[in-house]
Amino acid sequence: MKKVIAISSSGRKKNTYKLIESTRQLLKDAEIELEIVHLADLNIRDCRGCDACILTDKCPVKDEVTDVLNRMQEADGLILTSPVYMAGVSGQLKRFIDRTCRWYHRPALVGKPILLMTTTAGGYAKDVLTYLNKVSTFWGCRSCGEIFRTVRSWDVGVTEKELEAFIQAIHQQRPWKPDMNQVITFQVQKALAFYALPRDQSYWKEHRWLDAVYYEGSQVAWYQKLVGQSFFKLLSRGMKNQKKTSKD
Ligand SMILES: Cc1cc2nc3c(=O)[nH]c(=O)nc-3n(C[C@H](O)[C@H](O)[C@H](O)COP(=O)(O)O)c2cc1C
């Protein structure tokens, strides 16, 4: 049996939680178990901004975040969700995401299928999904769909069709094809690994990503390779010059 971890980030277990729950039976039919992590039930504290996780891989804040991060790494797939709060994600989710900052530098969820969900009274679903997509791209995840519901559709559960790509990706039945934004983001992360932090450089080297246009196991189109490589060259030139100027 495969396992999916869903991150629930409302203060209550209502619209968004129900939307996550609506996937349970469909996932079970596909031999996938669903486990929901409701952040409000856990002790999760704010990032202190000390940079220790980026520089040393260790976080001085002692709470339940590490356990959630470990469970996400072990899972076969992820569902990341938030209600729309004031045109953005909930504070609970933002607090949690800030604690994953080192995964921007050293992606730890590479190739993990992820499904994004939000619920809203009326607006800003697209803004929230765009942000969740950005974050999951930083983590190295493989996007498998974006789902939203509004006041008109709160009671409509997730459909089989909306889950199809996610289930197939978990069972490795479809190729992983990143979009252009994801290829570009990878170049920025790679350039930082090359020129900014030695710890990132060894991590990227160890994973053989320094010479890649995208992560191993993905299929990148020829034009994405071309754009990705040219963009990386441009970035490198800028960063080398910056290094030189700061030495002078
Ligand atoms: C603090 C707060 C801020 C909200 N901000 C917005 C908003 O900016 N736009 C909107 O359309 N709905 C907004 N809503 C409505 C929620 O997005 C909507 O009710 C959502 O489905 C709640 O999800 P939940 O039941 O999982 O908590 C807000 C609700 C709350 C409590």
mmCIF file of C-alpha atoms and ligand atoms in Angstrom:
data_model
loop_
_atom_site.group_PDB
_atom_site.id
_atom_site.type_symbol
_atom_site.label_atom_id
_atom_site.label_comp_id
_atom_site.label_asym_id
_atom_site.label_seq_id
_atom_site.Cartn_x
_atom_site.Cartn_y
_atom_site.Cartn_z
ATOM 1 C CA MET A 1 0.000 0.000 0.000
ATOM 2 C CA LYS A 2 1.329 3.450 -0.931
ATOM 3 C CA LYS A 3 0.879 6.402 1.400
ATOM 4 C CA VAL A 4 -0.119 10.029 0.893
ATOM 5 C CA ILE A 5 0.370 12.723 3.528
ATOM 6 C CA ALA A 6 -2.029 15.677 3.298
ATOM 7 C CA ILE A 7 -1.188 18.947 5.015
ATOM 8 C CA SER A 8 -4.328 20.633 6.341
ATOM 9 C CA SER A 9 -3.827 24.219 7.446
ATOM 10 C CA SER A 10 -7.123 25.784 8.449
ATOM 11 C CA GLY A 11 -7.868 26.433 12.120
ATOM 12 C CA ARG A 12 -10.956 24.253 11.724
ATOM 13 C CA LYS A 13 -11.855 20.994 10.019
ATOM 14 C CA LYS A 14 -14.407 22.242 7.532
ATOM 15 C CA ASN A 15 -14.340 23.131 3.817
ATOM 16 C CA THR A 16 -10.703 22.383 3.010
ATOM 17 C CA TYR A 17 -10.518 19.411 5.379
ATOM 18 C CA LYS A 18 -13.690 17.957 3.817
ATOM 19 C CA LEU A 19 -12.184 18.402 0.372
ATOM 20 C CA ILE A 20 -9.101 16.432 1.462
ATOM 21 C CA GLU A 21 -11.311 13.759 3.071
ATOM 22 C CA SER A 22 -13.234 13.385 -0.183
ATOM 23 C CA THR A 23 -10.136 11.826 -1.776
ATOM 24 C CA ARG A 24 -9.888 9.047 0.830
ATOM 25 C CA GLN A 25 -12.069 6.425 -0.848
ATOM 26 C CA LEU A 26 -10.787 7.152 -4.374
ATOM 27 C CA LEU A 27 -7.210 6.834 -3.129
ATOM 28 C CA LYS A 28 -8.050 3.651 -1.236
ATOM 29 C CA ASP A 29 -9.537 2.159 -4.427
ATOM 30 C CA ALA A 30 -6.129 2.832 -5.992
ATOM 31 C CA GLU A 31 -4.290 1.105 -3.095
ATOM 32 C CA ILE A 32 -3.212 4.402 -1.541
ATOM 33 C CA GLU A 33 -3.652 5.252 2.121
ATOM 34 C CA LEU A 34 -4.406 8.864 3.137
ATOM 35 C CA GLU A 35 -3.021 10.397 6.316
ATOM 36 C CA ILE A 36 -4.017 13.959 7.195
ATOM 37 C CA VAL A 37 -1.686 16.168 9.214
ATOM 38 C CA HIS A 38 -3.816 18.977 10.655
ATOM 39 C CA LEU A 39 -1.238 21.628 11.550
ATOM 40 C CA ALA A 40 -3.502 23.285 14.147
ATOM 41 C CA ASP A 41 -3.360 20.071 16.233
ATOM 42 C CA LEU A 42 0.436 20.282 16.461
ATOM 43 C CA ASN A 43 2.956 22.409 18.269
ATOM 44 C CA ILE A 44 4.520 24.359 15.403
ATOM 45 C CA ARG A 45 6.400 27.538 16.139
ATOM 46 C CA ASP A 46 7.641 30.445 14.043
ATOM 47 C CA CYS A 47 10.942 30.434 12.198
ATOM 48 C CA ARG A 48 13.443 32.533 14.192
ATOM 49 C CA GLY A 49 15.263 33.728 11.101
ATOM 50 C CA CYS A 50 18.638 32.563 12.411
ATOM 51 C CA ASP A 51 19.695 30.878 9.109
ATOM 52 C CA ALA A 52 20.960 27.854 11.088
ATOM 53 C CA CYS A 53 18.975 25.379 8.953
ATOM 54 C CA ILE A 54 20.444 26.822 5.750
ATOM 55 C CA LEU A 55 23.997 26.915 7.091
ATOM 56 C CA THR A 56 24.100 23.794 9.269
ATOM 57 C CA ASP A 57 20.983 21.717 8.502
ATOM 58 C CA LYS A 58 19.973 22.069 12.150
ATOM 59 C CA CYS A 59 17.020 24.036 13.491
ATOM 60 C CA PRO A 60 17.198 25.312 17.097
ATOM 61 C CA VAL A 61 13.390 25.414 17.412
ATOM 62 C CA LYS A 62 12.216 22.295 19.174
ATOM 63 C CA ASP A 63 8.668 21.401 18.191
ATOM 64 C CA GLU A 64 6.793 18.943 15.978
ATOM 65 C CA VAL A 65 7.974 20.232 12.586
ATOM 66 C CA THR A 66 10.803 17.736 12.120
ATOM 67 C CA ASP A 67 8.419 14.844 12.548
ATOM 68 C CA VAL A 68 6.075 16.226 9.859
ATOM 69 C CA LEU A 69 8.993 16.867 7.484
ATOM 70 C CA ASN A 70 10.249 13.299 7.977
ATOM 71 C CA ARG A 71 6.791 11.919 7.269
ATOM 72 C CA MET A 72 6.567 14.004 4.097
ATOM 73 C CA GLN A 73 9.926 12.640 2.936
ATOM 74 C CA GLU A 74 8.817 9.054 3.548
ATOM 75 C CA ALA A 75 5.430 9.446 1.815
ATOM 76 C CA ASP A 76 4.743 8.331 -1.759
ATOM 77 C CA GLY A 77 2.723 11.466 -2.475
ATOM 78 C CA LEU A 78 1.631 14.741 -0.890
ATOM 79 C CA ILE A 79 -1.467 16.909 -0.778
ATOM 80 C CA LEU A 80 -0.741 20.510 0.179
ATOM 81 C CA THR A 81 -3.745 22.641 1.078
ATOM 82 C CA SER A 82 -4.836 25.972 2.480
ATOM 83 C CA PRO A 83 -8.039 27.956 2.771
ATOM 84 C CA VAL A 84 -7.800 31.420 1.209
ATOM 85 C CA TYR A 85 -7.157 33.905 4.020
ATOM 86 C CA MET A 86 -6.937 37.578 3.055
ATOM 87 C CA ALA A 87 -5.979 36.728 -0.524
ATOM 88 C CA GLY A 88 -3.181 34.364 0.551
ATOM 89 C CA VAL A 89 -2.476 31.140 2.450
ATOM 90 C CA SER A 90 -3.386 30.699 6.113
ATOM 91 C CA GLY A 91 -0.890 31.840 8.751
ATOM 92 C CA GLN A 92 -0.622 28.226 9.942
ATOM 93 C CA LEU A 93 0.603 27.115 6.539
ATOM 94 C CA LYS A 94 2.961 30.048 6.051
ATOM 95 C CA ARG A 95 4.537 29.364 9.440
ATOM 96 C CA PHE A 96 5.047 25.737 8.430
ATOM 97 C CA ILE A 97 6.425 26.577 4.971
ATOM 98 C CA ASP A 98 8.958 29.036 6.438
ATOM 99 C CA ARG A 99 10.369 26.139 8.436
ATOM 100 C CA THR A 100 11.212 24.320 5.167
ATOM 101 C CA CYS A 101 13.570 27.057 3.972
ATOM 102 C CA ARG A 102 16.581 24.748 3.677
ATOM 103 C CA TRP A 103 14.619 22.711 1.121
ATOM 104 C CA TYR A 104 14.846 25.696 -1.212
ATOM 105 C CA HIS A 105 18.626 25.318 -1.116
ATOM 106 C CA ARG A 106 18.750 21.522 -0.852
ATOM 107 C CA PRO A 107 15.503 20.093 -2.266
ATOM 108 C CA ALA A 108 14.420 17.047 -0.286
ATOM 109 C CA LEU A 109 11.169 16.008 -1.983
ATOM 110 C CA VAL A 110 12.508 15.488 -5.474
ATOM 111 C CA GLY A 111 10.056 13.763 -7.822
ATOM 112 C CA LYS A 112 7.419 13.368 -5.114
ATOM 113 C CA PRO A 113 3.927 13.672 -6.679
ATOM 114 C CA ILE A 114 1.987 16.575 -5.175
ATOM 115 C CA LEU A 115 -1.611 17.720 -5.455
ATOM 116 C CA LEU A 116 -2.552 21.286 -4.458
ATOM 117 C CA MET A 117 -5.913 22.361 -3.064
ATOM 118 C CA THR A 118 -7.607 25.475 -1.770
ATOM 119 C CA THR A 119 -11.101 26.604 -0.809
ATOM 120 C CA THR A 120 -12.369 30.165 -0.778
ATOM 121 C CA ALA A 121 -15.578 32.117 -0.343
ATOM 122 C CA GLY A 122 -15.080 33.682 -3.745
ATOM 123 C CA GLY A 123 -11.673 34.936 -4.840
ATOM 124 C CA TYR A 124 -7.899 34.463 -4.840
ATOM 125 C CA ALA A 125 -7.871 30.693 -5.328
ATOM 126 C CA LYS A 126 -5.496 31.159 -8.273
ATOM 127 C CA ASP A 127 -3.107 33.282 -6.163
ATOM 128 C CA VAL A 128 -2.975 30.646 -3.443
ATOM 129 C CA LEU A 129 -2.476 27.805 -5.914
ATOM 130 C CA THR A 130 0.276 29.761 -7.688
ATOM 131 C CA TYR A 131 2.074 30.210 -4.367
ATOM 132 C CA LEU A 132 1.664 26.550 -3.370
ATOM 133 C CA ASN A 133 2.986 25.576 -6.778
ATOM 134 C CA LYS A 134 6.024 27.797 -6.320
ATOM 135 C CA VAL A 135 6.809 26.302 -2.901
ATOM 136 C CA SER A 136 6.372 22.705 -4.033
ATOM 137 C CA THR A 137 8.632 23.455 -7.007
ATOM 138 C CA PHE A 138 11.304 24.717 -4.584
ATOM 139 C CA TRP A 139 10.999 21.406 -2.713
ATOM 140 C CA GLY A 140 11.537 19.481 -5.982
ATOM 141 C CA CYS A 141 8.037 17.998 -6.117
ATOM 142 C CA ARG A 142 6.296 16.809 -9.232
ATOM 143 C CA SER A 143 3.055 18.798 -9.799
ATOM 144 C CA CYS A 144 0.024 16.608 -10.382
ATOM 145 C CA GLY A 145 -2.859 19.056 -10.313
ATOM 146 C CA GLU A 146 -4.506 22.040 -8.679
ATOM 147 C CA ILE A 147 -8.030 21.896 -7.253
ATOM 148 C CA PHE A 148 -10.193 24.656 -5.810
ATOM 149 C CA ARG A 149 -13.734 25.074 -4.555
ATOM 150 C CA THR A 150 -15.729 28.245 -3.853
ATOM 151 C CA VAL A 151 -18.924 28.916 -1.883
ATOM 152 C CA ARG A 152 -20.819 27.538 -4.895
ATOM 153 C CA SER A 153 -18.960 24.235 -4.902
ATOM 154 C CA TRP A 154 -17.779 23.640 -1.296
ATOM 155 C CA ASP A 155 -19.811 20.432 -1.172
ATOM 156 C CA VAL A 156 -18.419 19.014 -4.409
ATOM 157 C CA GLY A 157 -15.821 16.396 -3.553
ATOM 158 C CA VAL A 158 -12.681 15.749 -5.574
ATOM 159 C CA THR A 159 -13.501 13.803 -8.738
ATOM 160 C CA GLU A 160 -11.819 10.735 -10.160
ATOM 161 C CA LYS A 161 -10.645 12.812 -13.110
ATOM 162 C CA GLU A 162 -9.056 15.429 -10.841
ATOM 163 C CA LEU A 163 -7.117 12.666 -9.056
ATOM 164 C CA GLU A 164 -6.093 10.672 -12.137
ATOM 165 C CA ALA A 165 -2.690 12.274 -12.790
ATOM 166 C CA PHE A 166 -1.780 12.158 -9.078
ATOM 167 C CA ILE A 167 -2.635 8.469 -8.727
ATOM 168 C CA GLN A 168 -0.821 7.559 -11.923
ATOM 169 C CA ALA A 169 2.279 9.469 -10.830
ATOM 170 C CA ILE A 170 2.275 7.686 -7.453
ATOM 171 C CA HIS A 171 2.133 4.348 -9.241
ATOM 172 C CA GLN A 172 4.790 5.565 -11.693
ATOM 173 C CA GLN A 173 2.468 5.119 -14.646
ATOM 174 C CA ARG A 174 3.116 8.434 -16.379
ATOM 175 C CA PRO A 175 6.234 10.417 -17.264
ATOM 176 C CA TRP A 176 7.359 13.388 -15.196
ATOM 177 C CA LYS A 177 7.323 16.461 -17.402
ATOM 178 C CA PRO A 178 8.217 19.736 -15.662
ATOM 179 C CA ASP A 179 6.910 23.029 -17.060
ATOM 180 C CA MET A 180 9.081 25.968 -18.141
ATOM 181 C CA ASN A 181 8.714 27.768 -14.797
ATOM 182 C CA GLN A 182 10.001 24.717 -12.974
ATOM 183 C CA VAL A 183 12.986 24.399 -15.299
ATOM 184 C CA ILE A 184 13.811 28.083 -14.739
ATOM 185 C CA THR A 185 13.461 27.760 -10.955
ATOM 186 C CA PHE A 186 15.872 24.817 -11.042
ATOM 187 C CA GLN A 187 18.476 27.014 -12.812
ATOM 188 C CA VAL A 188 18.213 29.670 -10.080
ATOM 189 C CA GLN A 189 18.607 27.059 -7.337
ATOM 190 C CA LYS A 190 21.526 25.478 -9.230
ATOM 191 C CA ALA A 191 23.255 28.845 -9.682
ATOM 192 C CA LEU A 192 22.997 29.458 -5.932
ATOM 193 C CA ALA A 193 24.471 26.017 -5.290
ATOM 194 C CA PHE A 194 27.334 26.787 -7.696
ATOM 195 C CA TYR A 195 28.207 30.252 -6.446
ATOM 196 C CA ALA A 196 26.734 30.912 -3.006
ATOM 197 C CA LEU A 197 26.862 28.178 -0.379
ATOM 198 C CA PRO A 198 29.475 25.364 -0.198
ATOM 199 C CA ARG A 199 26.994 23.148 1.684
ATOM 200 C CA ASP A 200 24.522 23.471 -1.192
ATOM 201 C CA GLN A 201 27.255 22.775 -3.711
ATOM 202 C CA SER A 202 28.230 19.437 -2.134
ATOM 203 C CA TYR A 203 24.573 18.427 -1.860
ATOM 204 C CA TRP A 204 23.884 19.266 -5.517
ATOM 205 C CA LYS A 205 27.116 17.552 -6.572
ATOM 206 C CA GLU A 206 26.273 14.420 -4.600
ATOM 207 C CA HIS A 207 22.877 14.262 -6.349
ATOM 208 C CA ARG A 208 24.475 14.921 -9.771
ATOM 209 C CA TRP A 209 22.248 17.960 -10.404
ATOM 210 C CA LEU A 210 25.032 20.475 -11.112
ATOM 211 C CA ASP A 211 25.309 19.379 -14.756
ATOM 212 C CA ALA A 212 21.597 18.734 -15.221
ATOM 213 C CA VAL A 213 18.842 20.859 -16.743
ATOM 214 C CA TYR A 214 16.324 19.279 -14.381
ATOM 215 C CA TYR A 215 16.122 16.446 -11.858
ATOM 216 C CA GLU A 216 16.958 12.878 -12.798
ATOM 217 C CA GLY A 217 13.923 10.872 -13.857
ATOM 218 C CA SER A 218 12.154 13.823 -15.503
ATOM 219 C CA GLN A 219 11.582 14.404 -19.209
ATOM 220 C CA VAL A 220 12.621 17.842 -20.391
ATOM 221 C CA ALA A 221 11.667 19.019 -23.910
ATOM 222 C CA TRP A 222 14.459 20.207 -26.251
ATOM 223 C CA TYR A 223 13.296 23.844 -26.125
ATOM 224 C CA GLN A 224 13.177 23.737 -22.298
ATOM 225 C CA LYS A 225 16.779 22.465 -22.317
ATOM 226 C CA LEU A 226 17.792 25.284 -24.630
ATOM 227 C CA VAL A 227 16.087 27.996 -22.572
ATOM 228 C CA GLY A 228 17.255 26.440 -19.283
ATOM 229 C CA GLN A 229 20.899 26.221 -20.371
ATOM 230 C CA SER A 230 20.937 29.781 -21.789
ATOM 231 C CA PHE A 231 19.283 31.146 -18.669
ATOM 232 C CA PHE A 232 21.824 29.369 -16.465
ATOM 233 C CA LYS A 233 24.718 30.842 -18.487
ATOM 234 C CA LEU A 234 23.270 34.324 -18.009
ATOM 235 C CA LEU A 235 22.799 33.791 -14.282
ATOM 236 C CA SER A 236 26.329 32.423 -13.928
ATOM 237 C CA ARG A 237 27.808 35.446 -15.674
ATOM 238 C CA GLY A 238 25.912 37.771 -13.303
ATOM 239 C CA MET A 239 26.882 35.842 -10.192
ATOM 240 C CA LYS A 240 30.571 35.544 -11.167
ATOM 241 C CA ASN A 241 30.698 39.326 -11.757
ATOM 242 C CA GLN A 242 28.988 39.960 -8.441
ATOM 243 C CA LYS A 243 31.527 37.754 -6.644
ATOM 244 C CA LYS A 244 34.368 39.622 -8.353
ATOM 245 C CA THR A 245 32.952 43.054 -7.423
ATOM 246 C CA SER A 246 32.407 42.100 -3.796
ATOM 247 C CA LYS A 247 36.064 40.912 -3.593
ATOM 248 C CA ASP A 248 37.411 44.169 -5.158
HETATM 249 C C1 LIG B 1 -9.369 35.016 8.187
HETATM 250 C C2 LIG B 1 -10.153 34.683 6.932
HETATM 251 C C3 LIG B 1 -9.821 35.324 5.771
HETATM 252 C C4 LIG B 1 -10.512 35.038 4.582
HETATM 253 N N1 LIG B 1 -10.142 35.665 3.442
HETATM 254 C C5 LIG B 1 -10.828 35.437 2.299
HETATM 255 C C6 LIG B 1 -10.493 36.142 1.103
HETATM 256 O O1 LIG B 1 -9.562 36.948 1.050
HETATM 257 N N2 LIG B 1 -11.209 35.885 -0.016
HETATM 258 C C7 LIG B 1 -12.242 34.990 -0.022
HETATM 259 O O2 LIG B 1 -12.881 34.823 -1.050
HETATM 260 N N3 LIG B 1 -12.554 34.283 1.098
HETATM 261 C C8 LIG B 1 -11.885 34.483 2.246
HETATM 262 N N4 LIG B 1 -12.202 33.780 3.393
HETATM 263 C C9 LIG B 1 -13.187 32.674 3.320
HETATM 264 C C10 LIG B 1 -12.489 31.304 3.312
HETATM 265 O O3 LIG B 1 -11.480 31.259 2.335
HETATM 266 C C11 LIG B 1 -13.442 30.149 3.018
HETATM 267 O O4 LIG B 1 -14.536 30.198 3.881
HETATM 268 C C12 LIG B 1 -12.721 28.820 3.115
HETATM 269 O O5 LIG B 1 -13.460 27.844 2.448
HETATM 270 C C13 LIG B 1 -12.506 28.400 4.562
HETATM 271 O O6 LIG B 1 -11.919 27.139 4.593
HETATM 272 P P1 LIG B 1 -11.999 26.193 5.885
HETATM 273 O O7 LIG B 1 -13.439 25.827 6.069
HETATM 274 O O8 LIG B 1 -11.150 25.024 5.513
HETATM 275 O O9 LIG B 1 -11.465 26.990 7.019
HETATM 276 C C14 LIG B 1 -11.558 34.071 4.580
HETATM 277 C C15 LIG B 1 -11.870 33.418 5.790
HETATM 278 C C16 LIG B 1 -11.197 33.733 6.955
HETATM 279 C C17 LIG B 1 -11.565 33.034 8.235
#
